[in-house]
Amino acid sequence: MTDFDIAVIGAGHAGCEAALAAARMGCKTLVCIINADTIGAMSCNPAVGGLAKGHLVKEIDALGGEMAKNIDATGIQFRRLNTSKGPAVRSSRAQADRLLYQQRMKTVLEQQENLEIRQTVVDEILTEDDRVVGLRTSLDETISVRAVVVATGTFLNGLIHIGLKQFPAGRMGDAASTSLAQWYRRIGFEVGRMKTGTVPRLDGKTIDYSSLEPQYSDDPPALFSFANAHKKKPDLPQLPCYITYTNEQTHAVIRNGIGQSPMYSGIIEGIGARYCPSIEDKVMRFPEKGRHQIFLEPEGLDTVEVYPNGIPTSLPLQTQVELVRSIVGLENARIIRPGYAIEYDYIDPLELKPSLETKRISGLFHAGQINGTSGYEEAAAQGLMAAINAAHLVREQAPLILDRSQAYIGVLIDDLVTLGTKEPYRLFTSRAEYRLLLREDNADLRLREIGFQLGLVDEKTYQSFLLKKEAIEQGCARLDTIRLKPVSAVNEGLSALGSTPLTQAMTLTELLRRPELRLKELTPLVAEQIPEFSFSEEEIRCQGEVELQIKYAGYIKRQQEQVDRFKKLERTKLPEDMQYKGMPGLSHEVVEKLNLIRPLSLGQASRISGVTPAAVSVLQVHLKKMGVL
């Protein structure tokens, strides 16, 4: 029997972050994967980030995770989204060279100290007295472990559908995990079925790009990792994507073939993603729409494969060929790999504590699609947090729980364990109540200290962060001390910038509150009046954050006051053995929900579906009687 502190089952995006975090925290860690060649594989689109998802990647990086560094090293197009909107909803996204992304992540795992990789199939998690003690593989090997992070993605009882044909698989070309799925049902976990899908991959040599609209990388690109914030050039050459659209001919092909769709013929039982529907679902549900946008995304520098983002489908292959060739630019396109739908098991996330440890079995943690989520970024964030808390369990330390005011990671996990999900969960900025405080740009200010304390952020990176933090604080303070007088040179400069001239002296802080002014535009006016004035190199790099804090100071203050009220409810802890049954004033439904979820705080209780404000007041009264409040 081999002894490990932590075992991670699966090495997709959740499993990779989990394995690295556990090992970097000093735990002897094992990764079990069905096929070691697929570590870090991008099963669906070759991209990282997007709306709200970019926030997650930045938070993973701030805590010491690997995803941001990996995409920065292998990205072939970087773009900032929502740049015309407020800072709270601006997000980053990058196209990856699919193969290089996978290869680099695999190398990082292989070189990581305290980490062992094994190509093996886990059939069963061994327990004693409702706690994890080991694993049993398909070769009857027994492995002793103290905690397990299950990150099986779509492999748990996976079933692929192409037209009316289906076959077991975790993804195309890889076997499903069936024995472990049976183990979960045997133990009594609440198991459901979900469905996701992917697009047909096209041969780029057969695409006519001349009639299509190109979309280029930002110049300079905004990289993801805070360690790369000063880089002006990515490591790899940048490639354009191209935009095209479906049309009425495409929609007619889909309608004619809908009888052979596994979704519409009743073969698929799992619930699909609301926010990433198949092309047949889009056409049938929204008949009034004459076209749907498609992004033709290159899969890498050394491959001709192209990912037509926007047409995931499980229609028969011949129908896929017809619908692809009905699209402008794709009239002669060849399909290299067909699109398909995949059904898989997930475990109701209401089975989890906020630490991502299961309530039924101590030491068993879940991360990624097994919790009902969709997306690489959501999976990676859960993998990181599950491993951190598995390491804390092994060390007999309290779990790390990020709340909704600290991070999008906190929003994601709280939504799952408090509300559950019946469809693939995707994160959006609209899910975060305090999103002005949870911006991409300040993820390190929010979380880097925690990452350093965990041992996931090294000393050099931490010292660099402290310099940045100090520069921001000094920059904000300095701008409050510098006053511009209403002299002709200053007023002429302000007029040229489209701003009202001064009638009295104003500080730079006051001037920056004017929406039309930028700090870098005001600097020459200051130098005009104060020749010896200058910003340090670090202050110049932090000007964006300084400017943002000043311009949005009023809104930030108001949101911070909301957070303070939120924190008061979160600090009011509910005893783990609280008896809700028989508590006067609580309905049967509320008692049922409270007993199922076992909220840790009054704040979490208030967010449970069906728990009314009146019920929260009842709990407050009861806590006062107990002497807790």
Coordinates of C-alpha atoms in Angstrom, one line a residue, residues 9 64 140 212 288 294 552:
I9 CA -8.8 12.1 -9.4
G64 CA -0.8 31.3 -6.5
D140 CA -6.9 -3.9 -7.6
L212 CA -14.9 37.2 -43.6
E288 CA -37.4 34.9 -35.1
I294 CA -19.8 32.3 -35.2
Y552 CA -15.1 55.7 -8.3

